[in-house]
CSV table of C-alpha atoms in Angstrom, one decimal:
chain,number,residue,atom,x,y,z
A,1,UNK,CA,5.8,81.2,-21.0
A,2,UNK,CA,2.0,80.5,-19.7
A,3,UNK,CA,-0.5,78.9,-21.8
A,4,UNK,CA,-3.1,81.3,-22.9
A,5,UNK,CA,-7.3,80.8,-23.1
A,6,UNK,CA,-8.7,82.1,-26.3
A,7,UNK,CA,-11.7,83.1,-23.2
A,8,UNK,CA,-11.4,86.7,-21.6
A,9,UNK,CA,-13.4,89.7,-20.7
A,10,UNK,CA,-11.8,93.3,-19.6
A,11,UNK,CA,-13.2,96.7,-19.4
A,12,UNK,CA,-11.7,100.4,-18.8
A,13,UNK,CA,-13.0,103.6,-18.4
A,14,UNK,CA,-11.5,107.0,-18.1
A,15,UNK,CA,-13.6,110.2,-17.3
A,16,UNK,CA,-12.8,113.7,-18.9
A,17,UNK,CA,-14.8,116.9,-18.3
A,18,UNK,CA,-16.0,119.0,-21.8
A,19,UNK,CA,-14.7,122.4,-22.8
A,20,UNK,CA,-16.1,125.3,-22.5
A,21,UNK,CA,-18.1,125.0,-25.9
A,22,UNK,CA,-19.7,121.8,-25.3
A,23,UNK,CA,-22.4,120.9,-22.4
A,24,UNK,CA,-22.2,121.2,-18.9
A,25,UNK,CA,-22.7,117.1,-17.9
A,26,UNK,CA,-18.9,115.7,-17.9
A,27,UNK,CA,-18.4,112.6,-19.8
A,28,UNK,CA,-17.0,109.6,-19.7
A,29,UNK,CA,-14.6,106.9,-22.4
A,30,UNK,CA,-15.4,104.0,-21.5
A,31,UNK,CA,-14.2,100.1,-23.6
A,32,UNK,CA,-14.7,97.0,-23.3
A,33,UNK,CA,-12.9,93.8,-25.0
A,34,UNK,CA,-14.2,90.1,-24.9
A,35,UNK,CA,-12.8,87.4,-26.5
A,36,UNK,CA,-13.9,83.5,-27.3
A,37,UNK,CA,-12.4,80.6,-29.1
A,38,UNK,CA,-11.8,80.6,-32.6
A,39,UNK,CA,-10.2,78.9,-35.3
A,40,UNK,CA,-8.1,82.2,-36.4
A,41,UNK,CA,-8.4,85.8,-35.1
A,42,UNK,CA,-11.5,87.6,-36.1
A,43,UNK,CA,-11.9,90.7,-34.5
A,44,UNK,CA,-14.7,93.2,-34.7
A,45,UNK,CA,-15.3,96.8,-33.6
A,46,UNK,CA,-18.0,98.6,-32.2
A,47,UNK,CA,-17.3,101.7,-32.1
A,48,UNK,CA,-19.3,105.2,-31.3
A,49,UNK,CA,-19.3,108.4,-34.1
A,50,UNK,CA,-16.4,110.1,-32.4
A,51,UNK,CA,-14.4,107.3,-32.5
A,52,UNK,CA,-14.6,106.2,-35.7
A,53,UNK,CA,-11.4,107.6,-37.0
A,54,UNK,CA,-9.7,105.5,-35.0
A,55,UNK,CA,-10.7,102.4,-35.6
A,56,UNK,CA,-7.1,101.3,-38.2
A,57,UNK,CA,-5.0,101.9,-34.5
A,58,UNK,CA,-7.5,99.7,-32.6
A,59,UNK,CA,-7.2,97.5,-35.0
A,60,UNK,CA,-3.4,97.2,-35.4
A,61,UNK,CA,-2.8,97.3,-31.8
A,62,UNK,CA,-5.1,94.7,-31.0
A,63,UNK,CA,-3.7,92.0,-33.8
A,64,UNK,CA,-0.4,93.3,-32.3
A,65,UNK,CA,-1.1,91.6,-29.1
A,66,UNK,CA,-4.1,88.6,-29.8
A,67,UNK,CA,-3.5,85.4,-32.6
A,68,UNK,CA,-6.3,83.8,-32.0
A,69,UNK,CA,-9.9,83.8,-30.8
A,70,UNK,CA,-13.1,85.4,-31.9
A,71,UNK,CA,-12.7,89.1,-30.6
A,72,UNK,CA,-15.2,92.0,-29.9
A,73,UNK,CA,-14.1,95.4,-28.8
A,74,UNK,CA,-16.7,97.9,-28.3
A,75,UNK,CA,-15.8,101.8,-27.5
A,76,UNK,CA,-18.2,104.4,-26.6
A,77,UNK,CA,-18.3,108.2,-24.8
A,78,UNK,CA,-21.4,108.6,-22.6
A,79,UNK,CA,-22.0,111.1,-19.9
A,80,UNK,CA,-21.0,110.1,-16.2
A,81,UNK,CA,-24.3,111.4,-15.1
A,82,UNK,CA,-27.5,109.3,-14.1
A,83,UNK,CA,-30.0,110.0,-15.8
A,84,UNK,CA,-28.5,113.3,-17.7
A,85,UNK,CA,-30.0,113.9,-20.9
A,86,UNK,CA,-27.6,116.5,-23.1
A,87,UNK,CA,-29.2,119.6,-23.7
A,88,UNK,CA,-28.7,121.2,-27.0
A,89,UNK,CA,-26.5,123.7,-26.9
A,90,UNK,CA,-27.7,127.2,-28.6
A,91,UNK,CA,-24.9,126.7,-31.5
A,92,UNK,CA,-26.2,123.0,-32.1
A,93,UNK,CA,-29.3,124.2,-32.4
A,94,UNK,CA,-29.0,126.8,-34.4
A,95,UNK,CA,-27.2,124.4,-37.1
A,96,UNK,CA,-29.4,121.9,-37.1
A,97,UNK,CA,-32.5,124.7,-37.9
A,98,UNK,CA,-30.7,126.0,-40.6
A,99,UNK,CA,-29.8,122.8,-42.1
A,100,UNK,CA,-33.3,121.2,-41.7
A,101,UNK,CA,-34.2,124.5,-43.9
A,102,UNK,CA,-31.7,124.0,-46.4
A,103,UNK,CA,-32.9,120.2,-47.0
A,104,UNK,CA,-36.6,121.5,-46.9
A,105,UNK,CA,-35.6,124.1,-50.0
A,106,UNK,CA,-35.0,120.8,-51.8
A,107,UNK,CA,-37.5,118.3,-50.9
A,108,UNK,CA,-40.2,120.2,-49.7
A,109,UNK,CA,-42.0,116.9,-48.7
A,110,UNK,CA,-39.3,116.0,-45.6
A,111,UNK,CA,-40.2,115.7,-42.1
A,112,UNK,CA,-38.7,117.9,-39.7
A,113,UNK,CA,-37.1,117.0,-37.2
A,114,UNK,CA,-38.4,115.7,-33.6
A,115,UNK,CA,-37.4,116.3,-29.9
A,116,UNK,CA,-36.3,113.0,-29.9
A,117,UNK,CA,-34.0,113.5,-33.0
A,118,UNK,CA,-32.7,116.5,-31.8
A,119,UNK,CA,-31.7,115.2,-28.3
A,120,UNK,CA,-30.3,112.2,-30.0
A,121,UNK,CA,-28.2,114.3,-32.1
A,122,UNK,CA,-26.8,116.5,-29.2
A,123,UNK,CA,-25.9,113.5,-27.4
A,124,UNK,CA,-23.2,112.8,-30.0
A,125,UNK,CA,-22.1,116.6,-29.1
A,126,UNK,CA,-20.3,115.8,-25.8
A,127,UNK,CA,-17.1,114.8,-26.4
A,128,UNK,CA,-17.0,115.8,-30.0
A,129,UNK,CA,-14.9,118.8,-29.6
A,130,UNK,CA,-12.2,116.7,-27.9
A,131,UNK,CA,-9.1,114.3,-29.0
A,132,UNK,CA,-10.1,110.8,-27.8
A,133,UNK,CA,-7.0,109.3,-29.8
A,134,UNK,CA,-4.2,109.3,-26.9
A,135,UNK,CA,-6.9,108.8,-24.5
A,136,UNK,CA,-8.7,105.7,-25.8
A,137,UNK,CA,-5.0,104.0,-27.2
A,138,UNK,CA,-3.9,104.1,-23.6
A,139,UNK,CA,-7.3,102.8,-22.6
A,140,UNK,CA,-7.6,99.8,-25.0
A,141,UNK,CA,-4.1,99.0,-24.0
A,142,UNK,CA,-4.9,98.9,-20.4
A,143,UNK,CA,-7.7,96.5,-21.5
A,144,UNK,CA,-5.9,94.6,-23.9
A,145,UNK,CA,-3.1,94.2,-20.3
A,146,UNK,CA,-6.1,92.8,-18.6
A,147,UNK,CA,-7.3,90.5,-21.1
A,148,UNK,CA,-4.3,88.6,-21.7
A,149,UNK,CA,-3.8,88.2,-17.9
A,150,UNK,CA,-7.2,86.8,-18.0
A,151,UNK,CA,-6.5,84.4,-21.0
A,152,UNK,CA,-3.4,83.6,-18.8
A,153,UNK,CA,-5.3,82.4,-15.9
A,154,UNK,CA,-8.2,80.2,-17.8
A,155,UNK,CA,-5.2,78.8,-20.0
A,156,UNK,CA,-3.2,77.6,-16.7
A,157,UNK,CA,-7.0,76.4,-15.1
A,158,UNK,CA,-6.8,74.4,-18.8
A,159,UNK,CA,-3.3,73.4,-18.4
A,160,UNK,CA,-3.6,71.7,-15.3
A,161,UNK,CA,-6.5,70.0,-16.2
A,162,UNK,CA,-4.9,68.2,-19.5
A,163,UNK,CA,-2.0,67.2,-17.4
A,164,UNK,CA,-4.3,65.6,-14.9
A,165,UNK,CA,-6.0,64.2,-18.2
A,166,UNK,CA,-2.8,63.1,-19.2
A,167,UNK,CA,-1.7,61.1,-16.4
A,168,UNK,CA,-5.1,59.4,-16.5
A,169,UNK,CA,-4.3,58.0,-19.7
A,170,UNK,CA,-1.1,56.8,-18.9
A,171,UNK,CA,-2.0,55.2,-15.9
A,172,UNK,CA,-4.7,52.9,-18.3
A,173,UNK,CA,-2.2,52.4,-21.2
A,174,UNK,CA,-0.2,51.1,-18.0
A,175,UNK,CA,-2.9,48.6,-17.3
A,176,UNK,CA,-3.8,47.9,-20.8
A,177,UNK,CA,-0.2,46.9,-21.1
A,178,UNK,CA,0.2,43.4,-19.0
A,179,UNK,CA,-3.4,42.3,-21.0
A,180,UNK,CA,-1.5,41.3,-23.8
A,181,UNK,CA,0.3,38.6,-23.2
A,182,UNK,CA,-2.1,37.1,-21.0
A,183,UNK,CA,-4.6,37.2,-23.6
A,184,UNK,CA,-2.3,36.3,-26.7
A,185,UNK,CA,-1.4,32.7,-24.3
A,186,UNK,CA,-5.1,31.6,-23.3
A,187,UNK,CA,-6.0,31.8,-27.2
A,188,UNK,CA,-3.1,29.6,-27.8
A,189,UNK,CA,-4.2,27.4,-25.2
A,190,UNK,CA,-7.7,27.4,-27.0
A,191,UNK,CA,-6.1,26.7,-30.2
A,192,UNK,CA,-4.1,23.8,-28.7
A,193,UNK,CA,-7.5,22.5,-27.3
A,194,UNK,CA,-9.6,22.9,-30.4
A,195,UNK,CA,-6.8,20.7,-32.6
A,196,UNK,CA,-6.6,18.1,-30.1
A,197,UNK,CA,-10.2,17.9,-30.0
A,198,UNK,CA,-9.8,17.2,-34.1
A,199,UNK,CA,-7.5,14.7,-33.9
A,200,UNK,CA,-9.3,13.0,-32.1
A,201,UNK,CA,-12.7,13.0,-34.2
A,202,UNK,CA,-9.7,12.4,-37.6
A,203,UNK,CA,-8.5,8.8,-35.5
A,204,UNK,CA,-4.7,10.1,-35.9
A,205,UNK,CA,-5.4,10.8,-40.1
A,206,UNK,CA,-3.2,13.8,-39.3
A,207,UNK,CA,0.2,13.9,-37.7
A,208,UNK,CA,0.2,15.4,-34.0
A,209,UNK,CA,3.2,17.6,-34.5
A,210,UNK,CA,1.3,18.9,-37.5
A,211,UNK,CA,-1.8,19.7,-35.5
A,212,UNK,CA,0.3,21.4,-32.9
A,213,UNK,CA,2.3,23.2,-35.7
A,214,UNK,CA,-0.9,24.3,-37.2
A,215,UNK,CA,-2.4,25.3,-33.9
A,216,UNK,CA,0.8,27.6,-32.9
A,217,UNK,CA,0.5,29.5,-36.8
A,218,UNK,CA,-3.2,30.1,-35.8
A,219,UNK,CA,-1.6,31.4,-32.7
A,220,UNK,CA,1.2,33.4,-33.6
A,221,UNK,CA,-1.6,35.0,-36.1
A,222,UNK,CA,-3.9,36.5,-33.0
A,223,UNK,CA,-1.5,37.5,-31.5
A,224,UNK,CA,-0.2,39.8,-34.0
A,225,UNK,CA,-4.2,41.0,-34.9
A,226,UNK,CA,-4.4,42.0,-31.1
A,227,UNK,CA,-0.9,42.9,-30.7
A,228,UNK,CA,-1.3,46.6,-29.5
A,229,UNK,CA,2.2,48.1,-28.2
A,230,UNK,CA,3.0,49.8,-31.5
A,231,UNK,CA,-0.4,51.9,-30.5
A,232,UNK,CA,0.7,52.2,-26.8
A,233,UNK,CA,4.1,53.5,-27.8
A,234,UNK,CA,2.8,56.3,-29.8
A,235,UNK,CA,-0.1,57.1,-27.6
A,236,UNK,CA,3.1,57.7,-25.5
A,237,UNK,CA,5.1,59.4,-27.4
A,238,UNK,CA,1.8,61.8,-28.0
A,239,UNK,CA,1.3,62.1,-24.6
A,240,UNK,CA,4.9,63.3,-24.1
A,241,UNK,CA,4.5,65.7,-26.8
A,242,UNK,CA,1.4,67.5,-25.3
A,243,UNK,CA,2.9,67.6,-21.8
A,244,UNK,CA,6.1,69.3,-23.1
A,245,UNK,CA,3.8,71.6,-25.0
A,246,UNK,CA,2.1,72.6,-21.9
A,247,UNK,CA,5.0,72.9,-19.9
A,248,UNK,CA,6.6,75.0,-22.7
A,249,UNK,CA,3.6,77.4,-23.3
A,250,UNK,CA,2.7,80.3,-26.2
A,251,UNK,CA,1.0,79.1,-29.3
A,252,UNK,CA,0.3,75.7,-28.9
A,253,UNK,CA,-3.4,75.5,-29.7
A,254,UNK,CA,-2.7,74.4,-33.0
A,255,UNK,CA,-0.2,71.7,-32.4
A,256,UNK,CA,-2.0,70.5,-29.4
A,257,UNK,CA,-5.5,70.0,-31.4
A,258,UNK,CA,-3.1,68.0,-34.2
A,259,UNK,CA,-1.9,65.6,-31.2
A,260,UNK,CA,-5.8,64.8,-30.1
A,261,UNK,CA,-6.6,63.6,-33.1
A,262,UNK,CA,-3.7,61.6,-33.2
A,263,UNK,CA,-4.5,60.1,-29.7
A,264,UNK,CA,-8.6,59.7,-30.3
A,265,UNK,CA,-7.1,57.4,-33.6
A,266,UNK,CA,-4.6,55.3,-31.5
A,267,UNK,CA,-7.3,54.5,-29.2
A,268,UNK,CA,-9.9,53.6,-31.5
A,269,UNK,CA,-7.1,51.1,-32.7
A,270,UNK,CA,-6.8,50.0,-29.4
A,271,UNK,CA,-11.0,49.8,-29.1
A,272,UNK,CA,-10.6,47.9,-32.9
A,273,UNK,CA,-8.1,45.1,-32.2
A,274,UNK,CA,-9.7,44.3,-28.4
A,275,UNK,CA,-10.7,40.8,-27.6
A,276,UNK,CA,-11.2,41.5,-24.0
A,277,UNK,CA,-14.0,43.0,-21.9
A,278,UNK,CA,-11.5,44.8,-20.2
A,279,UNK,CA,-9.4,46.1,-23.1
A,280,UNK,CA,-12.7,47.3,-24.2
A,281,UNK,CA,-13.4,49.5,-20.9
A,282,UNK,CA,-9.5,50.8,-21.3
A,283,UNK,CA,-10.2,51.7,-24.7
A,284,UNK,CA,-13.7,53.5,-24.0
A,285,UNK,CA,-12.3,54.9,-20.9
A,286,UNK,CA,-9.5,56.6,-23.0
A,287,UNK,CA,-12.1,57.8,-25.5
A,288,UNK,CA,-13.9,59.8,-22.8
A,289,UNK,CA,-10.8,61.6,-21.5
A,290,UNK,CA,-9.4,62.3,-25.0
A,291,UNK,CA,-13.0,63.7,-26.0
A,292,UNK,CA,-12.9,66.0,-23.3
A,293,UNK,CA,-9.3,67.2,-23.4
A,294,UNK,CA,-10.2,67.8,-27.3
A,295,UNK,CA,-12.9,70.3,-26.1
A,296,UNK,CA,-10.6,71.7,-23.7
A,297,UNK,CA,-8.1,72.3,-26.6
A,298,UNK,CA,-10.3,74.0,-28.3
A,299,UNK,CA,-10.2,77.1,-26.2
A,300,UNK,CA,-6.4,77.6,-26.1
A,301,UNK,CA,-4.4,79.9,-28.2
């Protein structure tokens, strides 16, 4: 199962000519569907008059086929001709004189209406005579076909870009690995140096094997402060997790944003208990990748 973008844009269109009641200028359906990231799915319609009524289908088809992401679908019916402005049929007409006289009877005081008014309400007249609810179902699922295929592709772009992510990280846990012993045996070598330099300024007041003793507890305590494998291992185990979660695809947003979080703490653990220059730069390094396969989560379903 691919990995799906909450990012995608698709558009239809499907052209029907009027009856023989409405105006001569065919017209045109025509929809278009965008999504971006979101937390949860929150979709909104824009919709033209004539298609009002059937805004509950859009609505139940689209949360049939998207779980996540900001949505907008916009629907419209507009004449196929450049430049056409609807003329106002004789019936239209007609009606709208006698109902700008029936609202004059009653407040005397109302302004009648303009060219501009009129032509703007005959342009709502094409189409209105005709059924656009098989029509613009088959149209927004032809959209809706298209817009998952284009989350498909962004969210395997995304995909392989956390897996390349991912084996970045590996490859520095791999080098942050070796640092620790290294670094845990040169301190105890420090410590060993610092006590023998006290016994010397004591003039023997305190046993040798007591200074060394003393000097190996100091030791064994570093090492444990620095000691970062239990933070490697889970970065690991993370790492694993997010990989088979790619590989396995659907709904992983969610899960996936869970396991950044989890790896942005193990290596600020990692920056915490440093006491190299180069554990630093490991740690930092992993920061940056984590940060930006973090943002990259963000726009998966």
């Amino acid at each position: 199962m691919p990995v799906y973008s909450m990012t995608g844009y698709a558009s239809a269109q499907q052209g029907a000519a009027t009856g023989p009641d409405s105006p001569s200028a065919p017209v045109r359906l025509g929809l278009e569907i965008r999504s971006v990231n979101g937390r949860f799915l929150d979709f909104s319609l824009r919709l033209s008059e004539e298609l009002r009524t059937h805004e509950p289908a859009l609505r139940e088809l689209v949360q049939s086929r998207l779980k996540r992401g900001k949505v907008e679908l916009r629907a419209f019916v507009e004449s196929t001709v450049a430049g056409n402005v609807a003329e106002p049929s004789p019936r239209l007409l007609q009606r709208l004189n006698t109902l700008q006289d029936s609202v004059k009877s009653w407040l005397p005081e109302a302004r009648g209406l303009s060219v501009a008014d009129i032509l703007k309400l005959s342009s709502g007249e094409q189409g209105a005579g005709q059924d656009w609810g098989p029509a613009l179902q088959a149209l927004a699922t032809q959209a809706l076909d298209a817009l998952v295929q284009a989350r498909a592709r962004e969210g395997a772009r995304l995909a392989t870009m956390l897996l390349g992510h991912i084996a970045q990280l590996r490859q520095l846990a791999t080098q942050a690995g070796p640092m620790l012993p290294l670094l845990v045996e040169q301190q105890r070598q420090r410590f060993l140096e610092r006590w023998q330099e006290a016994m010397a300024l004591t003039d023997g007041a305190t046993p040798p094997q007591a200074a060394q003793e003393r000097a190996l507890t100091e030791a064994t305590a570093y090492a444990i402060r620095i000691d970062v494998a239990e933070e490697l291992t889970r970065l690991a185990s993370h790492l694993d997790e997010i990989e088979r979660l790619l590989k396995k695809g659907g709904e992983v947003g969610k899960r996936l944003d869970f396991l950044i979080q989890e790896l942005h703490r193990e290596a600020n653990t990692l920056g915490s208990k440093s006491a190299a220059l180069d554990l630093t730069r490991i740690s930092v390094d992993m920061k940056v990748l984590i940060e930006q396969m973090r943002e990259q989560v963000q726009n998966l379903e």
